[in-house]
Amino acid sequence: MAENTVILDGTGVKRALTRIAHEVLEKNKGVEGLVLVGIRTGGVHLAQELGARLSEIEGVDVPVGAVDITMYRDDIKGHHEHLPVGKTELPFSVEGKKVVLVDDVLFTGRTIRAAMDAIFDQGRPACLQLAVLVDRGHRDLPIRADFVGRNVPTSRSENIMVAFDADNKPTEVILQK
């Protein structure tokens, strides 16, 4: 029987996203040339929330896009005909932009590596930064987030899940043991 522990409630998620927004602004000295790219699916919803917070703070809309990494994954050799492929939607060029890649949970780093490949296939950004709601450790690749909502050390057998409501707003982060 799985045991669930709420590690961030709705208020905690909002605080973490607001803090990340301020850190993004500080590191990038504002929103000039900044774009957000969420990794399908949870990262897209978080990128939209982060974009809304940046707009509230700066009074300027920050472009938000989505990247699907299905065909960039390193674990699908020979299986890709069975995987549903989502849509990469970048209504802007990444060329020369400060790209903040957004995901819900950072674990082995393989998803991030795949997303980086997908982004670089679209152009060459000035820089690529990573924002995650939860960093749970256990990297297989040398990838580190620039902006982290919460560090949650886990065992490999545990799981972290970000729950979203019907409007795709994050409601809580759950540790499943």
PDB file of N, CA, C and O in Angstrom, residues 47-96:
ATOM      1  N   ALA A  47       5.023  26.510 -16.640  1.00  0.00           N
ATOM      2  CA  ALA A  47       5.565  27.635 -17.412  1.00  0.00           C
ATOM      3  C   ALA A  47       4.499  28.720 -17.575  1.00  0.00           C
ATOM      4  O   ALA A  47       4.798  29.918 -17.487  1.00  0.00           O
ATOM      5  N   GLN A  48       3.259  28.317 -17.808  1.00  0.00           N
ATOM      6  CA  GLN A  48       2.178  29.294 -17.940  1.00  0.00           C
ATOM      7  C   GLN A  48       1.961  30.038 -16.615  1.00  0.00           C
ATOM      8  O   GLN A  48       1.766  31.262 -16.609  1.00  0.00           O
ATOM      9  N   GLU A  49       2.004  29.317 -15.505  1.00  0.00           N
ATOM     10  CA  GLU A  49       1.872  29.958 -14.186  1.00  0.00           C
ATOM     11  C   GLU A  49       3.041  30.909 -13.922  1.00  0.00           C
ATOM     12  O   GLU A  49       2.846  32.014 -13.421  1.00  0.00           O
ATOM     13  N   LEU A  50       4.241  30.466 -14.258  1.00  0.00           N
ATOM     14  CA  LEU A  50       5.422  31.299 -14.067  1.00  0.00           C
ATOM     15  C   LEU A  50       5.336  32.545 -14.949  1.00  0.00           C
ATOM     16  O   LEU A  50       5.645  33.653 -14.508  1.00  0.00           O
ATOM     17  N   GLY A  51       4.872  32.364 -16.186  1.00  0.00           N
ATOM     18  CA  GLY A  51       4.691  33.505 -17.085  1.00  0.00           C
ATOM     19  C   GLY A  51       3.699  34.509 -16.533  1.00  0.00           C
ATOM     20  O   GLY A  51       3.907  35.732 -16.614  1.00  0.00           O
ATOM     21  N   ALA A  52       2.614  34.009 -15.927  1.00  0.00           N
ATOM     22  CA  ALA A  52       1.611  34.899 -15.322  1.00  0.00           C
ATOM     23  C   ALA A  52       2.219  35.690 -14.166  1.00  0.00           C
ATOM     24  O   ALA A  52       1.967  36.887 -14.019  1.00  0.00           O
ATOM     25  N   ARG A  53       3.043  35.037 -13.356  1.00  0.00           N
ATOM     26  CA  ARG A  53       3.674  35.737 -12.230  1.00  0.00           C
ATOM     27  C   ARG A  53       4.664  36.795 -12.720  1.00  0.00           C
ATOM     28  O   ARG A  53       4.738  37.893 -12.179  1.00  0.00           O
ATOM     29  N   LEU A  54       5.454  36.442 -13.745  1.00  0.00           N
ATOM     30  CA  LEU A  54       6.398  37.413 -14.305  1.00  0.00           C
ATOM     31  C   LEU A  54       5.653  38.617 -14.869  1.00  0.00           C
ATOM     32  O   LEU A  54       6.086  39.759 -14.693  1.00  0.00           O
ATOM     33  N   SER A  55       4.523  38.381 -15.515  1.00  0.00           N
ATOM     34  CA  SER A  55       3.706  39.472 -16.071  1.00  0.00           C
ATOM     35  C   SER A  55       3.148  40.356 -14.965  1.00  0.00           C
ATOM     36  O   SER A  55       3.115  41.577 -15.099  1.00  0.00           O
ATOM     37  N   GLU A  56       2.688  39.732 -13.872  1.00  0.00           N
ATOM     38  CA  GLU A  56       2.177  40.508 -12.727  1.00  0.00           C
ATOM     39  C   GLU A  56       3.259  41.409 -12.160  1.00  0.00           C
ATOM     40  O   GLU A  56       3.017  42.566 -11.838  1.00  0.00           O
ATOM     41  N   ILE A  57       4.463  40.877 -12.031  1.00  0.00           N
ATOM     42  CA  ILE A  57       5.564  41.617 -11.410  1.00  0.00           C
ATOM     43  C   ILE A  57       6.086  42.711 -12.331  1.00  0.00           C
ATOM     44  O   ILE A  57       6.276  43.856 -11.915  1.00  0.00           O
ATOM     45  N   GLU A  58       6.309  42.386 -13.604  1.00  0.00           N
ATOM     46  CA  GLU A  58       6.956  43.305 -14.542  1.00  0.00           C
ATOM     47  C   GLU A  58       5.985  44.117 -15.391  1.00  0.00           C
ATOM     48  O   GLU A  58       6.387  45.097 -16.007  1.00  0.00           O
ATOM     49  N   GLY A  59       4.720  43.675 -15.488  1.00  0.00           N
ATOM     50  CA  GLY A  59       3.755  44.370 -16.327  1.00  0.00           C
ATOM     51  C   GLY A  59       3.966  44.131 -17.810  1.00  0.00           C
ATOM     52  O   GLY A  59       3.476  44.883 -18.650  1.00  0.00           O
ATOM     53  N   VAL A  60       4.729  43.100 -18.155  1.00  0.00           N
ATOM     54  CA  VAL A  60       5.026  42.746 -19.544  1.00  0.00           C
ATOM     55  C   VAL A  60       4.779  41.257 -19.713  1.00  0.00           C
ATOM     56  O   VAL A  60       5.195  40.464 -18.874  1.00  0.00           O
ATOM     57  N   ASP A  61       4.110  40.880 -20.812  1.00  0.00           N
ATOM     58  CA  ASP A  61       3.889  39.460 -21.071  1.00  0.00           C
ATOM     59  C   ASP A  61       5.176  38.810 -21.550  1.00  0.00           C
ATOM     60  O   ASP A  61       5.864  39.344 -22.420  1.00  0.00           O
ATOM     61  N   VAL A  62       5.481  37.660 -20.974  1.00  0.00           N
ATOM     62  CA  VAL A  62       6.641  36.870 -21.378  1.00  0.00           C
ATOM     63  C   VAL A  62       6.123  35.730 -22.261  1.00  0.00           C
ATOM     64  O   VAL A  62       5.212  35.005 -21.857  1.00  0.00           O
ATOM     65  N   PRO A  63       6.686  35.565 -23.458  1.00  0.00           N
ATOM     66  CA  PRO A  63       6.225  34.482 -24.330  1.00  0.00           C
ATOM     67  C   PRO A  63       6.423  33.112 -23.674  1.00  0.00           C
ATOM     68  O   PRO A  63       7.458  32.852 -23.055  1.00  0.00           O
ATOM     69  N   VAL A  64       5.414  32.242 -23.827  1.00  0.00           N
ATOM     70  CA  VAL A  64       5.466  30.888 -23.260  1.00  0.00           C
ATOM     71  C   VAL A  64       5.217  29.892 -24.383  1.00  0.00           C
ATOM     72  O   VAL A  64       4.267  30.025 -25.146  1.00  0.00           O
ATOM     73  N   GLY A  65       6.074  28.901 -24.464  1.00  0.00           N
ATOM     74  CA  GLY A  65       5.929  27.843 -25.458  1.00  0.00           C
ATOM     75  C   GLY A  65       5.972  26.485 -24.798  1.00  0.00           C
ATOM     76  O   GLY A  65       6.138  26.368 -23.576  1.00  0.00           O
ATOM     77  N   ALA A  66       5.829  25.452 -25.623  1.00  0.00           N
ATOM     78  CA  ALA A  66       5.822  24.078 -25.127  1.00  0.00           C
ATOM     79  C   ALA A  66       6.687  23.217 -26.028  1.00  0.00           C
ATOM     80  O   ALA A  66       6.712  23.405 -27.241  1.00  0.00           O
ATOM     81  N   VAL A  67       7.384  22.282 -25.418  1.00  0.00           N
ATOM     82  CA  VAL A  67       8.204  21.355 -26.179  1.00  0.00           C
ATOM     83  C   VAL A  67       7.817  19.928 -25.803  1.00  0.00           C
ATOM     84  O   VAL A  67       7.617  19.616 -24.631  1.00  0.00           O
ATOM     85  N   ASP A  68       7.646  19.089 -26.835  1.00  0.00           N
ATOM     86  CA  ASP A  68       7.395  17.671 -26.615  1.00  0.00           C
ATOM     87  C   ASP A  68       8.711  16.943 -26.862  1.00  0.00           C
ATOM     88  O   ASP A  68       9.355  17.149 -27.888  1.00  0.00           O
ATOM     89  N   ILE A  69       9.097  16.082 -25.937  1.00  0.00           N
ATOM     90  CA  ILE A  69      10.401  15.425 -26.026  1.00  0.00           C
ATOM     91  C   ILE A  69      10.306  13.966 -26.434  1.00  0.00           C
ATOM     92  O   ILE A  69      11.325  13.273 -26.464  1.00  0.00           O
ATOM     93  N   THR A  70       9.130  13.489 -26.763  1.00  0.00           N
ATOM     94  CA  THR A  70       8.931  12.061 -27.028  1.00  0.00           C
ATOM     95  C   THR A  70       9.977  11.493 -27.977  1.00  0.00           C
ATOM     96  O   THR A  70      10.594  10.467 -27.679  1.00  0.00           O
ATOM     97  N   MET A  71      10.191  12.136 -29.093  1.00  0.00           N
ATOM     98  CA  MET A  71      11.115  11.595 -30.092  1.00  0.00           C
ATOM     99  C   MET A  71      12.584  11.856 -29.759  1.00  0.00           C
ATOM    100  O   MET A  71      13.471  11.383 -30.469  1.00  0.00           O
ATOM    101  N   TYR A  72      12.859  12.566 -28.680  1.00  0.00           N
ATOM    102  CA  TYR A  72      14.231  12.856 -28.264  1.00  0.00           C
ATOM    103  C   TYR A  72      14.680  11.984 -27.105  1.00  0.00           C
ATOM    104  O   TYR A  72      15.827  12.055 -26.694  1.00  0.00           O
ATOM    105  N   ARG A  73      13.765  11.191 -26.563  1.00  0.00           N
ATOM    106  CA  ARG A  73      14.098  10.360 -25.413  1.00  0.00           C
ATOM    107  C   ARG A  73      15.099   9.276 -25.796  1.00  0.00           C
ATOM    108  O   ARG A  73      15.068   8.767 -26.900  1.00  0.00           O
ATOM    109  N   ASP A  74      15.963   8.923 -24.849  1.00  0.00           N
ATOM    110  CA  ASP A  74      16.971   7.900 -25.129  1.00  0.00           C
ATOM    111  C   ASP A  74      16.516   6.496 -24.722  1.00  0.00           C
ATOM    112  O   ASP A  74      17.266   5.545 -24.842  1.00  0.00           O
ATOM    113  N   ASP A  75      15.275   6.370 -24.282  1.00  0.00           N
ATOM    114  CA  ASP A  75      14.783   5.065 -23.832  1.00  0.00           C
ATOM    115  C   ASP A  75      13.690   4.498 -24.737  1.00  0.00           C
ATOM    116  O   ASP A  75      12.971   3.594 -24.352  1.00  0.00           O
ATOM    117  N   ILE A  76      13.570   5.014 -25.966  1.00  0.00           N
ATOM    118  CA  ILE A  76      12.474   4.554 -26.827  1.00  0.00           C
ATOM    119  C   ILE A  76      12.942   3.818 -28.075  1.00  0.00           C
ATOM    120  O   ILE A  76      12.155   3.552 -28.958  1.00  0.00           O
ATOM    121  N   LYS A  77      14.210   3.496 -28.146  1.00  0.00           N
ATOM    122  CA  LYS A  77      14.735   2.806 -29.333  1.00  0.00           C
ATOM    123  C   LYS A  77      13.853   1.600 -29.661  1.00  0.00           C
ATOM    124  O   LYS A  77      13.674   0.692 -28.861  1.00  0.00           O
ATOM    125  N   GLY A  78      13.244   1.621 -30.847  1.00  0.00           N
ATOM    126  CA  GLY A  78      12.410   0.513 -31.278  1.00  0.00           C
ATOM    127  C   GLY A  78      10.996   0.529 -30.734  1.00  0.00           C
ATOM    128  O   GLY A  78      10.198  -0.338 -31.043  1.00  0.00           O
ATOM    129  N   HIS A  79      10.644   1.517 -29.913  1.00  0.00           N
ATOM    130  CA  HIS A  79       9.315   1.577 -29.312  1.00  0.00           C
ATOM    131  C   HIS A  79       8.518   2.796 -29.754  1.00  0.00           C
ATOM    132  O   HIS A  79       7.398   2.977 -29.352  1.00  0.00           O
ATOM    133  N   HIS A  80       9.100   3.673 -30.569  1.00  0.00           N
ATOM    134  CA  HIS A  80       8.453   4.955 -30.843  1.00  0.00           C
ATOM    135  C   HIS A  80       7.145   4.841 -31.616  1.00  0.00           C
ATOM    136  O   HIS A  80       6.365   5.767 -31.591  1.00  0.00           O
ATOM    137  N   GLU A  81       6.856   3.725 -32.257  1.00  0.00           N
ATOM    138  CA  GLU A  81       5.566   3.636 -32.952  1.00  0.00           C
ATOM    139  C   GLU A  81       4.403   3.492 -31.977  1.00  0.00           C
ATOM    140  O   GLU A  81       3.258   3.679 -32.338  1.00  0.00           O
ATOM    141  N   HIS A  82       4.692   3.187 -30.719  1.00  0.00           N
ATOM    142  CA  HIS A  82       3.641   3.001 -29.721  1.00  0.00           C
ATOM    143  C   HIS A  82       3.459   4.212 -28.809  1.00  0.00           C
ATOM    144  O   HIS A  82       2.534   4.245 -28.014  1.00  0.00           O
ATOM    145  N   LEU A  83       4.352   5.177 -28.901  1.00  0.00           N
ATOM    146  CA  LEU A  83       4.288   6.324 -28.010  1.00  0.00           C
ATOM    147  C   LEU A  83       3.470   7.455 -28.620  1.00  0.00           C
ATOM    148  O   LEU A  83       3.668   7.800 -29.784  1.00  0.00           O
ATOM    149  N   PRO A  84       2.555   8.044 -27.825  1.00  0.00           N
ATOM    150  CA  PRO A  84       1.832   9.205 -28.337  1.00  0.00           C
ATOM    151  C   PRO A  84       2.785  10.405 -28.393  1.00  0.00           C
ATOM    152  O   PRO A  84       3.504  10.669 -27.445  1.00  0.00           O
ATOM    153  N   VAL A  85       2.806  11.076 -29.513  1.00  0.00           N
ATOM    154  CA  VAL A  85       3.679  12.227 -29.673  1.00  0.00           C
ATOM    155  C   VAL A  85       2.842  13.480 -29.522  1.00  0.00           C
ATOM    156  O   VAL A  85       1.828  13.647 -30.197  1.00  0.00           O
ATOM    157  N   GLY A  86       3.263  14.357 -28.610  1.00  0.00           N
ATOM    158  CA  GLY A  86       2.586  15.629 -28.415  1.00  0.00           C
ATOM    159  C   GLY A  86       3.095  16.646 -29.408  1.00  0.00           C
ATOM    160  O   GLY A  86       3.830  16.332 -30.345  1.00  0.00           O
ATOM    161  N   LYS A  87       2.737  17.864 -29.181  1.00  0.00           N
ATOM    162  CA  LYS A  87       3.078  18.922 -30.126  1.00  0.00           C
ATOM    163  C   LYS A  87       4.048  19.907 -29.492  1.00  0.00           C
ATOM    164  O   LYS A  87       3.845  20.356 -28.371  1.00  0.00           O
ATOM    165  N   THR A  88       5.089  20.229 -30.223  1.00  0.00           N
ATOM    166  CA  THR A  88       5.984  21.308 -29.819  1.00  0.00           C
ATOM    167  C   THR A  88       5.387  22.588 -30.365  1.00  0.00           C
ATOM    168  O   THR A  88       5.133  22.691 -31.566  1.00  0.00           O
ATOM    169  N   GLU A  89       5.126  23.537 -29.491  1.00  0.00           N
ATOM    170  CA  GLU A  89       4.537  24.821 -29.881  1.00  0.00           C
ATOM    171  C   GLU A  89       5.429  25.947 -29.367  1.00  0.00           C
ATOM    172  O   GLU A  89       5.406  26.262 -28.180  1.00  0.00           O
ATOM    173  N   LEU A  90       6.212  26.486 -30.270  1.00  0.00           N
ATOM    174  CA  LEU A  90       7.065  27.621 -29.941  1.00  0.00           C
ATOM    175  C   LEU A  90       6.659  28.774 -30.860  1.00  0.00           C
ATOM    176  O   LEU A  90       7.170  28.886 -31.976  1.00  0.00           O
ATOM    177  N   PRO A  91       5.730  29.621 -30.391  1.00  0.00           N
ATOM    178  CA  PRO A  91       5.247  30.725 -31.231  1.00  0.00           C
ATOM    179  C   PRO A  91       6.236  31.889 -31.280  1.00  0.00           C
ATOM    180  O   PRO A  91       5.846  33.040 -31.420  1.00  0.00           O
ATOM    181  N   PHE A  92       7.500  31.573 -31.145  1.00  0.00           N
ATOM    182  CA  PHE A  92       8.571  32.560 -31.168  1.00  0.00           C
ATOM    183  C   PHE A  92       9.845  31.822 -31.559  1.00  0.00           C
ATOM    184  O   PHE A  92       9.914  30.595 -31.492  1.00  0.00           O
ATOM    185  N   SER A  93      10.840  32.566 -31.961  1.00  0.00           N
ATOM    186  CA  SER A  93      12.141  31.989 -32.259  1.00  0.00           C
ATOM    187  C   SER A  93      12.949  31.929 -30.962  1.00  0.00           C
ATOM    188  O   SER A  93      12.895  32.855 -30.148  1.00  0.00           O
ATOM    189  N   VAL A  94      13.701  30.860 -30.778  1.00  0.00           N
ATOM    190  CA  VAL A  94      14.580  30.776 -29.609  1.00  0.00           C
ATOM    191  C   VAL A  94      15.953  31.363 -29.914  1.00  0.00           C
ATOM    192  O   VAL A  94      16.769  31.536 -29.016  1.00  0.00           O
ATOM    193  N   GLU A  95      16.182  31.682 -31.175  1.00  0.00           N
ATOM    194  CA  GLU A  95      17.474  32.209 -31.620  1.00  0.00           C
ATOM    195  C   GLU A  95      17.835  33.475 -30.844  1.00  0.00           C
ATOM    196  O   GLU A  95      17.110  34.470 -30.869  1.00  0.00           O
ATOM    197  N   GLY A  96      18.960  33.424 -30.121  1.00  0.00           N
ATOM    198  CA  GLY A  96      19.454  34.582 -29.388  1.00  0.00           C
ATOM    199  C   GLY A  96      18.657  34.948 -28.143  1.00  0.00           C
ATOM    200  O   GLY A  96      18.925  35.972 -27.513  1.00  0.00           O
TER     201      GLY A  96
END
